[in-house]
Short mmCIF file of C-alpha atoms in Angstrom, two decimals:
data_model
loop_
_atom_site.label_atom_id
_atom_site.label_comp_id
_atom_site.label_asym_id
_atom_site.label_seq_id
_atom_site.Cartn_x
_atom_site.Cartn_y
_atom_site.Cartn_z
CA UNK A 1 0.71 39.34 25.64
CA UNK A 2 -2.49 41.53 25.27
CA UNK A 3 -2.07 44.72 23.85
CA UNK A 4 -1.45 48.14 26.28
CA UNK A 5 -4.95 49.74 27.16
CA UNK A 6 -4.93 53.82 26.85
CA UNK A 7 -7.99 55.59 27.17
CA UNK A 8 -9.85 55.97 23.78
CA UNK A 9 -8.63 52.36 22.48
CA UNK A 10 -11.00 50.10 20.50
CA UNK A 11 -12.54 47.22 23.08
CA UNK A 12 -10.12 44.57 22.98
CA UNK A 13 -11.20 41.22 21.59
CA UNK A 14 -10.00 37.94 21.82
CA UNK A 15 -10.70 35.58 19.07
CA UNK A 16 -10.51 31.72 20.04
CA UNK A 17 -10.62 31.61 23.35
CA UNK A 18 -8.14 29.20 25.32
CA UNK A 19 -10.08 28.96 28.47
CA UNK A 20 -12.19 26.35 29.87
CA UNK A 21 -14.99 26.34 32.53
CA UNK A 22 -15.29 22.95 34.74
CA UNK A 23 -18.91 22.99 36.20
CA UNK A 24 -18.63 21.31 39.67
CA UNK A 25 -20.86 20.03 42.31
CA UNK A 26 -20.80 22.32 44.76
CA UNK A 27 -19.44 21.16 47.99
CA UNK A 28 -21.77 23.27 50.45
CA UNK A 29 -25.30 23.96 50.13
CA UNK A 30 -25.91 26.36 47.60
CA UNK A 31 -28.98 28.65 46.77
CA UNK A 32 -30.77 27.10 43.35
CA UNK A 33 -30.10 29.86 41.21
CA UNK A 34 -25.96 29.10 41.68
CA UNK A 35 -23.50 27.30 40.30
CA UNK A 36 -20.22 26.62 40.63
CA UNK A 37 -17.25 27.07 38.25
CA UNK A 38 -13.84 26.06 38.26
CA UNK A 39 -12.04 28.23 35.69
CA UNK A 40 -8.49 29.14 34.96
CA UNK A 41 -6.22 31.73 36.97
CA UNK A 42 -6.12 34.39 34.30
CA UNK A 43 -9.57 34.95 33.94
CA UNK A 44 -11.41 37.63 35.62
CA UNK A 45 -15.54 37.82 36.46
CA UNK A 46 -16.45 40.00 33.15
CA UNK A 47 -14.26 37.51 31.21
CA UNK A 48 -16.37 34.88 32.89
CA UNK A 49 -19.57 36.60 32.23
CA UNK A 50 -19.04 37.23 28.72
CA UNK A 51 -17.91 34.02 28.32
CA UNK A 52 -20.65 32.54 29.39
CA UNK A 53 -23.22 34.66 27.54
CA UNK A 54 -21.52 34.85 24.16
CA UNK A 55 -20.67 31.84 24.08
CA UNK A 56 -23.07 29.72 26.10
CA UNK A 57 -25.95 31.99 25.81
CA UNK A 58 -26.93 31.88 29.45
CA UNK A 59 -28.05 35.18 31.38
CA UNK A 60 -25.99 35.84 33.97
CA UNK A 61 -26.48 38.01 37.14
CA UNK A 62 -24.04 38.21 39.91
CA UNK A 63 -20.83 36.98 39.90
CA UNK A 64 -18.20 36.20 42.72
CA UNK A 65 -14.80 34.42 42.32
CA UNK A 66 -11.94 32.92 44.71
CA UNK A 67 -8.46 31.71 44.34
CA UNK A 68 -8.49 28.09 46.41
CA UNK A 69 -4.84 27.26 47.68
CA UNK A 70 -3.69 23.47 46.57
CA UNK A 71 -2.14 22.30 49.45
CA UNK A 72 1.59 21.37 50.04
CA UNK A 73 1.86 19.44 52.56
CA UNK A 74 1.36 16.07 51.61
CA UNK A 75 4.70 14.23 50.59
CA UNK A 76 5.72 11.69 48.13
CA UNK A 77 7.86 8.43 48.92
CA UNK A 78 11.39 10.58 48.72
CA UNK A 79 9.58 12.60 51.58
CA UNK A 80 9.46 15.63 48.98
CA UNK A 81 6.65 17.93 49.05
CA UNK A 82 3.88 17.45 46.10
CA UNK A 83 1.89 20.45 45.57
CA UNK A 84 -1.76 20.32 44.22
CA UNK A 85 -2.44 22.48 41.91
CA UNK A 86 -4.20 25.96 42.80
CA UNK A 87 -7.32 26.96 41.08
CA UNK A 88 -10.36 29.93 40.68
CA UNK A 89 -13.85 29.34 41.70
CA UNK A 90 -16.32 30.94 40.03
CA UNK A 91 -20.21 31.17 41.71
CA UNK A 92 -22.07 32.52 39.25
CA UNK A 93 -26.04 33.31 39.63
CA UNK A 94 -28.19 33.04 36.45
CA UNK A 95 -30.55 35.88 35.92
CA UNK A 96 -34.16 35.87 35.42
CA UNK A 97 -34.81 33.37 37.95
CA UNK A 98 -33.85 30.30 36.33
CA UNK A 99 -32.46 27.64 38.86
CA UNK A 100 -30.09 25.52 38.39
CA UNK A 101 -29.48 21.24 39.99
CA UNK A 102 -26.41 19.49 39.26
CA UNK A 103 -27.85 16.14 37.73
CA UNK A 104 -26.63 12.74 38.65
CA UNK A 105 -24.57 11.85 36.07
CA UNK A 106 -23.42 8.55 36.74
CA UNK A 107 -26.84 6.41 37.48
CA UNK A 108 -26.61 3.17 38.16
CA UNK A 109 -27.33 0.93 35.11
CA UNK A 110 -27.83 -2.78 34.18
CA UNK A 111 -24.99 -4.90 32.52
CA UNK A 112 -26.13 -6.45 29.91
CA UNK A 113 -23.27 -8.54 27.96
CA UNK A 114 -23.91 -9.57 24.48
CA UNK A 115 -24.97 -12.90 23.63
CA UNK A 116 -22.23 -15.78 23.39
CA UNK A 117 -19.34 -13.93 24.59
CA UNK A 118 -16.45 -14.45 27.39
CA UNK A 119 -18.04 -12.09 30.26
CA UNK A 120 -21.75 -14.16 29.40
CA UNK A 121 -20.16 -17.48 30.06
CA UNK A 122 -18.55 -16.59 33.07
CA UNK A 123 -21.41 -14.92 34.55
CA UNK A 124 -23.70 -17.91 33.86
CA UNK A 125 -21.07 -20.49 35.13
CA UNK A 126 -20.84 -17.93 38.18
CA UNK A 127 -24.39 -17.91 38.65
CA UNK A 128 -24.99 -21.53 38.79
CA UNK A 129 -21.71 -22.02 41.25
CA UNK A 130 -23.81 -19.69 43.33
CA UNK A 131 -26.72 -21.84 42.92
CA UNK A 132 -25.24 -25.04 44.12
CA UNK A 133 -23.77 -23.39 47.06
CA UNK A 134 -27.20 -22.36 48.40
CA UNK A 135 -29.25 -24.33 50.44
CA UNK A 136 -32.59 -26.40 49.55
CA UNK A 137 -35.38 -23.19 49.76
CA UNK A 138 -37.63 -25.60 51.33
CA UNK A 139 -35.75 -25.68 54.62
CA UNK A 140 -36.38 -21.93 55.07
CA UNK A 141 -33.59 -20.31 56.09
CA UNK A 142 -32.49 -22.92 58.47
CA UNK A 143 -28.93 -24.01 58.66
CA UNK A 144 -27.64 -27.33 58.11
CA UNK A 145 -26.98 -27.94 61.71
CA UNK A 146 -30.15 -28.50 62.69
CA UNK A 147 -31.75 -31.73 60.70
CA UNK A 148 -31.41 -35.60 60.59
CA UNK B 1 -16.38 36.28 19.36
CA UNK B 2 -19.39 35.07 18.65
CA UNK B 3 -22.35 37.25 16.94
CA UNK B 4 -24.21 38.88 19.64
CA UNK B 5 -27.15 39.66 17.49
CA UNK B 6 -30.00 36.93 17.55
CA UNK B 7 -30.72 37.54 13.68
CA UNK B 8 -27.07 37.16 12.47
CA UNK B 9 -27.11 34.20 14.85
CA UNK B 10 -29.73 32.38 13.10
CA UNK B 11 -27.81 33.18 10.28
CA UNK B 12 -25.03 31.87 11.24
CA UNK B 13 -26.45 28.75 13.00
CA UNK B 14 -28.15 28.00 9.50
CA UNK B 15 -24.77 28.22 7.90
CA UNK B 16 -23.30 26.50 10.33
CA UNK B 17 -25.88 23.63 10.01
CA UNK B 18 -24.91 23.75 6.15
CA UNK B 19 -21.20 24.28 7.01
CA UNK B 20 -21.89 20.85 9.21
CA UNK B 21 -23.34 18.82 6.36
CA UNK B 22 -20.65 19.98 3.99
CA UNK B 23 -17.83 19.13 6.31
CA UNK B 24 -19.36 15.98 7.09
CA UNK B 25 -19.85 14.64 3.39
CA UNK B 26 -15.93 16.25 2.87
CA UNK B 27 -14.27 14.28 5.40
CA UNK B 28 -14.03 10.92 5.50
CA UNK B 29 -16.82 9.19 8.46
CA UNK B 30 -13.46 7.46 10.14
CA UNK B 31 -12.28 11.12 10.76
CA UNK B 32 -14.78 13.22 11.80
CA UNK B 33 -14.44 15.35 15.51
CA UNK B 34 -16.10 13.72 18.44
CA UNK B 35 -18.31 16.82 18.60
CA UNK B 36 -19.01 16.74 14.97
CA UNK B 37 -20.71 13.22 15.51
CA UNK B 38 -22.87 14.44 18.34
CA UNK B 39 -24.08 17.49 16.70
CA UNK B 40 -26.30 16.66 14.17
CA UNK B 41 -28.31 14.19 16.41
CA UNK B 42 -28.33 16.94 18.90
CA UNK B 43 -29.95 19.42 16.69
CA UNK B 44 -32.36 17.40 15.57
CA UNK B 45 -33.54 16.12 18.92
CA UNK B 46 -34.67 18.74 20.20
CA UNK B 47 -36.02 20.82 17.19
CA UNK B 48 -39.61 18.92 16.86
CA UNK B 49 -40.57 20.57 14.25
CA UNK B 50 -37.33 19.96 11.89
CA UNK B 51 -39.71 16.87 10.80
CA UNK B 52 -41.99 19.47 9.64
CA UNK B 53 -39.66 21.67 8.05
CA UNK B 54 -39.92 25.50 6.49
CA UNK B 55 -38.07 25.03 3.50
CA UNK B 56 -37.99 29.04 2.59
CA UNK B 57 -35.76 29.74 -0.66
CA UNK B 58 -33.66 32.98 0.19
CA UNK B 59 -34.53 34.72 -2.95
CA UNK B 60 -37.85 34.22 -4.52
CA UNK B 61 -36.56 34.03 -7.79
CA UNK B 62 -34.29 30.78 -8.74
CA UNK B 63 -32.68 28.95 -5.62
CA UNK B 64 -31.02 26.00 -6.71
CA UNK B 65 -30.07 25.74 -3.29
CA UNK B 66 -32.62 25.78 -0.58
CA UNK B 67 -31.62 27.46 3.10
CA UNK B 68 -32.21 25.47 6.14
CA UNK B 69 -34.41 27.41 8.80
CA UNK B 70 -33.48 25.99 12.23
CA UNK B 71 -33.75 27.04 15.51
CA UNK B 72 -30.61 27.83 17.62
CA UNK B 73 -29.71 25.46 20.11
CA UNK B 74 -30.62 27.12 23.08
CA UNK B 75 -29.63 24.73 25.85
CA UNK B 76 -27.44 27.01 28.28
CA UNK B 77 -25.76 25.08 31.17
CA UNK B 78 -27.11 21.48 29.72
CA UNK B 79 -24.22 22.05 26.91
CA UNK B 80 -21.69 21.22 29.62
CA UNK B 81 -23.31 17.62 29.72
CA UNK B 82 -23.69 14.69 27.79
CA UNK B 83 -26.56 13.55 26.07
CA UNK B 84 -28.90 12.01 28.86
CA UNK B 85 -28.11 8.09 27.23
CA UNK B 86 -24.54 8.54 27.38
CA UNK B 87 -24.66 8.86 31.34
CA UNK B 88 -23.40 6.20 32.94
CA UNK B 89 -21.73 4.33 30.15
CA UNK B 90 -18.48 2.99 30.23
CA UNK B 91 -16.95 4.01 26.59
CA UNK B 92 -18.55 6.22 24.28
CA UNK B 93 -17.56 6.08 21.23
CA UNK B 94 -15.67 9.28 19.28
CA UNK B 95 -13.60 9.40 16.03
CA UNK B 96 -10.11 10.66 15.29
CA UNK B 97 -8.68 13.90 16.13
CA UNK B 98 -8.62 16.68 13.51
CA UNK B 99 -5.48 16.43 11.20
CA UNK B 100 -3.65 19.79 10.24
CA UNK B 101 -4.26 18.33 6.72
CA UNK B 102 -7.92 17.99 6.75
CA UNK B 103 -7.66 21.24 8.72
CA UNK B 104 -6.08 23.40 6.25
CA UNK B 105 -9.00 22.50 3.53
CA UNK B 106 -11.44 24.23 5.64
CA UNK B 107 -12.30 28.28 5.32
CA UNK B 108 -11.73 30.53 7.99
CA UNK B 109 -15.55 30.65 9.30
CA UNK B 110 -15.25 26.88 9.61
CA UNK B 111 -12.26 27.02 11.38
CA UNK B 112 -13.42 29.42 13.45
CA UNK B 113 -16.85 27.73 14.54
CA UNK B 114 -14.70 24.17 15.02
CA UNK B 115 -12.66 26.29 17.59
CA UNK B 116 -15.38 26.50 19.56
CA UNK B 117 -17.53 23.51 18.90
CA UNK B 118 -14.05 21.53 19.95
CA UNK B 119 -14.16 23.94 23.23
CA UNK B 120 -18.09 23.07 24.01
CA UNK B 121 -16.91 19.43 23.71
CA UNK B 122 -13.49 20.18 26.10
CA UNK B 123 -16.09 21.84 28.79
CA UNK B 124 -18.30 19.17 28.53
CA UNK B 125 -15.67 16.21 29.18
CA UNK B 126 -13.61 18.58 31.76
CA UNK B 127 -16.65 18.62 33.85
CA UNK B 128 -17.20 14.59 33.08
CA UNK B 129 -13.84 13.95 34.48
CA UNK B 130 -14.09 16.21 37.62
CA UNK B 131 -17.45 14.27 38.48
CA UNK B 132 -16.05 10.92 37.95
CA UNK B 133 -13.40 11.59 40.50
CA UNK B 134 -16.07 13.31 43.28
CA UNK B 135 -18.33 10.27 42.68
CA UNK B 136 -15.03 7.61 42.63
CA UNK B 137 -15.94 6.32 39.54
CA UNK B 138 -13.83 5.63 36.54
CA UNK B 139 -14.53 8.16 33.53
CA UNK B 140 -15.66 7.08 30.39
CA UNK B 141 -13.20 6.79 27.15
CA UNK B 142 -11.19 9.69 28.52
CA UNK B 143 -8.79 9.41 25.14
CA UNK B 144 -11.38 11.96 23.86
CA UNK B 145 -9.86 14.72 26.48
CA UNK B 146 -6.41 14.55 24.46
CA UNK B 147 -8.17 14.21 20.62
CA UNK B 148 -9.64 17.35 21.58
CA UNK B 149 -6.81 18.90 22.69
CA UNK B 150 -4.53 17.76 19.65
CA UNK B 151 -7.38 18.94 17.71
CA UNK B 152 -7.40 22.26 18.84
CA UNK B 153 -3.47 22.75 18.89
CA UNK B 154 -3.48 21.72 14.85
CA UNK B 155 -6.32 24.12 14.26
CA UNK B 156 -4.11 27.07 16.21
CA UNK B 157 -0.88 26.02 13.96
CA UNK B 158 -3.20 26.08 11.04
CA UNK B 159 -5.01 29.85 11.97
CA UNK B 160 -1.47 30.63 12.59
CA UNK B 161 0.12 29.74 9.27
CA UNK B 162 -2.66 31.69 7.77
CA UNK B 163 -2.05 34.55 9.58
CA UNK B 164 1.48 34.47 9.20
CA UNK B 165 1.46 34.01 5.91
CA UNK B 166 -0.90 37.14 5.29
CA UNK B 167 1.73 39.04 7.03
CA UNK B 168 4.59 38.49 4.93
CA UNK B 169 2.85 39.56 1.92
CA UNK B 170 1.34 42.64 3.49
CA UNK B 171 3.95 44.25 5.74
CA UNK B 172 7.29 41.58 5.39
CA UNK B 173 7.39 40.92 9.10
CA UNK B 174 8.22 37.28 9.79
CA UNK B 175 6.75 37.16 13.47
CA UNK B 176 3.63 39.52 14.88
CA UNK B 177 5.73 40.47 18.00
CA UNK B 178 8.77 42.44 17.51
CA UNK B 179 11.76 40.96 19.54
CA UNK B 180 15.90 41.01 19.10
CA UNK B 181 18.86 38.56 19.59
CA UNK B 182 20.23 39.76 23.14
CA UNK B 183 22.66 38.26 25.69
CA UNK B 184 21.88 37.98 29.20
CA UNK B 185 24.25 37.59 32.11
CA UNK B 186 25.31 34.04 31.45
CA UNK B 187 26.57 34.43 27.82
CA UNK B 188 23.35 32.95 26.46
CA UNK B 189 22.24 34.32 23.15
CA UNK B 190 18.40 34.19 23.34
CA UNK B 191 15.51 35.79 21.42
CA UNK B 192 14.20 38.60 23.82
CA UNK B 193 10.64 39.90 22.63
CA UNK B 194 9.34 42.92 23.27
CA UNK B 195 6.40 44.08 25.76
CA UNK B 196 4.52 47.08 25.10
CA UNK B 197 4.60 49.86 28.04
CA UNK B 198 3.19 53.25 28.41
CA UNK B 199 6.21 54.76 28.70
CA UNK B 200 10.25 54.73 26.80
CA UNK B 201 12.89 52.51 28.52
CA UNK B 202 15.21 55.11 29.72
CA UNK B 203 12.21 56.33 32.08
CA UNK B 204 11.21 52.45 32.92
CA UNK B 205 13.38 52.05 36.30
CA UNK B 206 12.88 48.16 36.41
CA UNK B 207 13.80 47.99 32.74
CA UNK B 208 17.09 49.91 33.17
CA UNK B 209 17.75 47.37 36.12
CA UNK B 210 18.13 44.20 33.68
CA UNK B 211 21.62 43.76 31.71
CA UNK B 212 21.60 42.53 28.38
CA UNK B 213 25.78 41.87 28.37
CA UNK B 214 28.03 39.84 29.95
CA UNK B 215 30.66 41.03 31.82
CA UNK B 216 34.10 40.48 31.64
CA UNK B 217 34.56 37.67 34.06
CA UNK B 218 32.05 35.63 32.72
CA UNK B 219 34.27 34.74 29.99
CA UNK B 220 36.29 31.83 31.56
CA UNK B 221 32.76 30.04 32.58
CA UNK B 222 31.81 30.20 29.08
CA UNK B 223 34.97 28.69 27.67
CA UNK B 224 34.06 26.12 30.79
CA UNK B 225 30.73 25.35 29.49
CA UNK B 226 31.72 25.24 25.64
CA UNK B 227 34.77 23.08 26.77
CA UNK B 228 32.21 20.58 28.20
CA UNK B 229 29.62 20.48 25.79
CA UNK B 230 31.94 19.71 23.19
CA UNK B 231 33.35 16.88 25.08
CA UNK B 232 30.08 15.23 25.28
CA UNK B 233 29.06 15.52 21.82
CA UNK B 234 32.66 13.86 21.33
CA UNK B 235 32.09 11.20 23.69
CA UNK B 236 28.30 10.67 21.74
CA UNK B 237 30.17 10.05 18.42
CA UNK B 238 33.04 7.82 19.74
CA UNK B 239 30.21 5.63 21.73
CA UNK B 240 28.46 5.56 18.50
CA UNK B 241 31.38 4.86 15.56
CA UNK B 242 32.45 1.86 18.36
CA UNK B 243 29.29 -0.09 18.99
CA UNK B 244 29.33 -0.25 14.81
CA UNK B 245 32.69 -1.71 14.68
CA UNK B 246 31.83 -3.96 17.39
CA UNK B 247 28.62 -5.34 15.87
CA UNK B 248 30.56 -5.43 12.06
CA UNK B 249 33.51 -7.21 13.96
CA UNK B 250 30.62 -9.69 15.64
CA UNK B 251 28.12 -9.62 11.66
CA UNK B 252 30.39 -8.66 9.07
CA UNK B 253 27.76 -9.75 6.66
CA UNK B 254 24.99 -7.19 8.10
CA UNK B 255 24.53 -4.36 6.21
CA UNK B 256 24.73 -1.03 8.36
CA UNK B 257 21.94 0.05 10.84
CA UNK B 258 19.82 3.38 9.42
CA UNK B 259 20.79 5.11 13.28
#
């Protein structure tokens, strides 16, 4: 689909792009300056480079990439083989020693429900179930086997 | 691709900030791209001194209109993430997809900087969605994965028209690859388009290898095949014409079904 290359042709460029980079948490320990892409088949390491300065504007220094095989064995209820898909890593390392630490993007946050609706109600009326189950503080901690 | 100079990047960036505002007040607020209604806030969050503006006219003399000098986003790998409040959430909230309607109002340069302002925001929620499932957590609205995508696909139709269009009236070719009607070994009639090679068929050995005839023997499959396909469109219309007699024998006062 891309035009032949012949020595002396212009520098072929693609307008609109149809490739996109996943960034993914890297599985192994990796040195800070790396991270890890996972990008489509057809794309090489200078398509990946380029990409990621023209586009991204991030220096990038060395580059290494690896075809990971989806496996094949697993099977499906009519005992037929489902294949994952394959995919390319990418590990790129930035240049001029910036460093790089997948942040934690799903923190763990407080559920606040808005005033007077269904979820408020239920978590008050579950909240005071709670409440009658427990036993009188006072006791301390002691069951109700013990007593008068 | 993208400018590679920082000046014409500026440039551009302040165009594109005015090419933002101007598609913002065009389209209607229900309609505008997911990333659309991220990028302004984004700009101006981390550009301090946007409070504190230069407002430089670009020609000393008059400037009815002023240009905006902004800085260029320069936030490298944190463009494949969300804003920092959004972590976490359960739904975030995005508009409506790009329609090939509002798309074909737009110039060329806009088209071409919404191309990859809509792949930023693809990155970003690509990398959302692998996270969610290494973490075993459900993603966040991920109905903005497939407005992106529909997005893009009306903006390709769109560049496409365009280009196709520019075509006819400069050359008269209907299609930018040349191809031909050819017949392969089954009797199928298909559109074969060309490839381009360094060197003419009759020395291309795995070229001269394909047949683009049938032979003779084919002949009786084909009748076969036609033989059957016309039978089921036959048995299609029969099923059809009797569940409508049927259903005016059962409602004779109905009036006839649009299918």
């Amino acid at each position: 689909i891309y035009p032949l290359y012949q020595l002396g042709n212009p520098q072929l460029r693609i307008f609109r792009p149809n490739w996109f980079l996943t960034l993914v948490r890297p599985g192994k320990e990796q040195p800070p300056d790396t991270v890890q892409f996972r990008i489509p088949m057809e794309m090489t390491k200078y398509d990946v480079k380029n990409y990621l300065e023209k586009i991204y504007d991030v220096p990038v220094g060395a580059i290494r990439t690896r075809i990971q095989f989806g496996s094949n064995k697993k099977r499906n209820h009519l005992h037929q083989k489902v294949k994952q898909p394959d995919y390319k890593v990418a590990y790129v390392q930035l240049a001029q020693g910036q460093t790089f630490t997948f942040p934690d993007i799903f923190p763990e946050k407080e559920l606040k429900h808005e005033e007077g609706s269904m979820e408020e109600m239920q978590e008050k009326f579950m909240e005071d179930e709670k409440q009658r189950q427990r036993l009188d503080p006072r006791r301390g901690g002691v069951t109700e086997w013990f007593g008068l | 691709m993208a400018t590679s100079s920082s000046a014409g990047r500026v440039l551009s960036l302040c165009k594109q900030f005015q090419n933002v505002v101007r598609i913002s007040s065009a389209v209607n607020t229900q309609s505008c791209s997911p990333a659309l209604t991220k990028l302004p806030p984004r700009q101006y969050r981390e550009k301090s001194p946007l409070a504190a503006l230069s407002w430089r006219s670009p020609s000393s003399s008059v400037a009815p209109c002023r240009a905006l000098h902004t800085t260029i986003s320069r936030r490298g790998l944190d463009e494949f993430f969300d804003l920092p409040e959004n972590w976490g959430e359960t739904t975030v909230k995005s508009g409506a997809p790009w329609t090939a309607k509002q798309l074909r109002t737009k110039s060329n340069e806009d088209l071409h900087k919404l191309w990859y302002v809509l792949l930023k925001e693809k990155n970003l929620l690509l990398t959302l969605e692998q996270e969610a499932k290494r973490q075993r957590v459900p993603m966040s609205s991920p109905e903005r994965i497939r407005k992106v995508e529909r997005s893009m696909i009306r903006l390709e139709t769109v560049v496409n028209e365009r280009e196709s269009a520019l075509r006819m009236l400069q050359t008269g070719q209907e299609k930018a690859r040349p191809g031909a009607w050819r017949r392969d070994k089954f009797g199928h009639v298909y559109w074969y388009r060309f490839k381009e090679y360094a060197i003419p068929w009759y020395m291309n050995r795995r070229y001269k290898r394909k047949s683009f005839f049938t032979p003779k023997f084919v002949q009786p499959h084909i009748r076969l095949r036609l033989e059957k396909y016309l039978r089921q469109r036959a048995r299609k219309t029969s099923l059809e014409r009797r569940t409508q007699s049927k259903l005016k024998e059962k409602f004779p006062h109905a009036n006839i079904s649009a299918s």
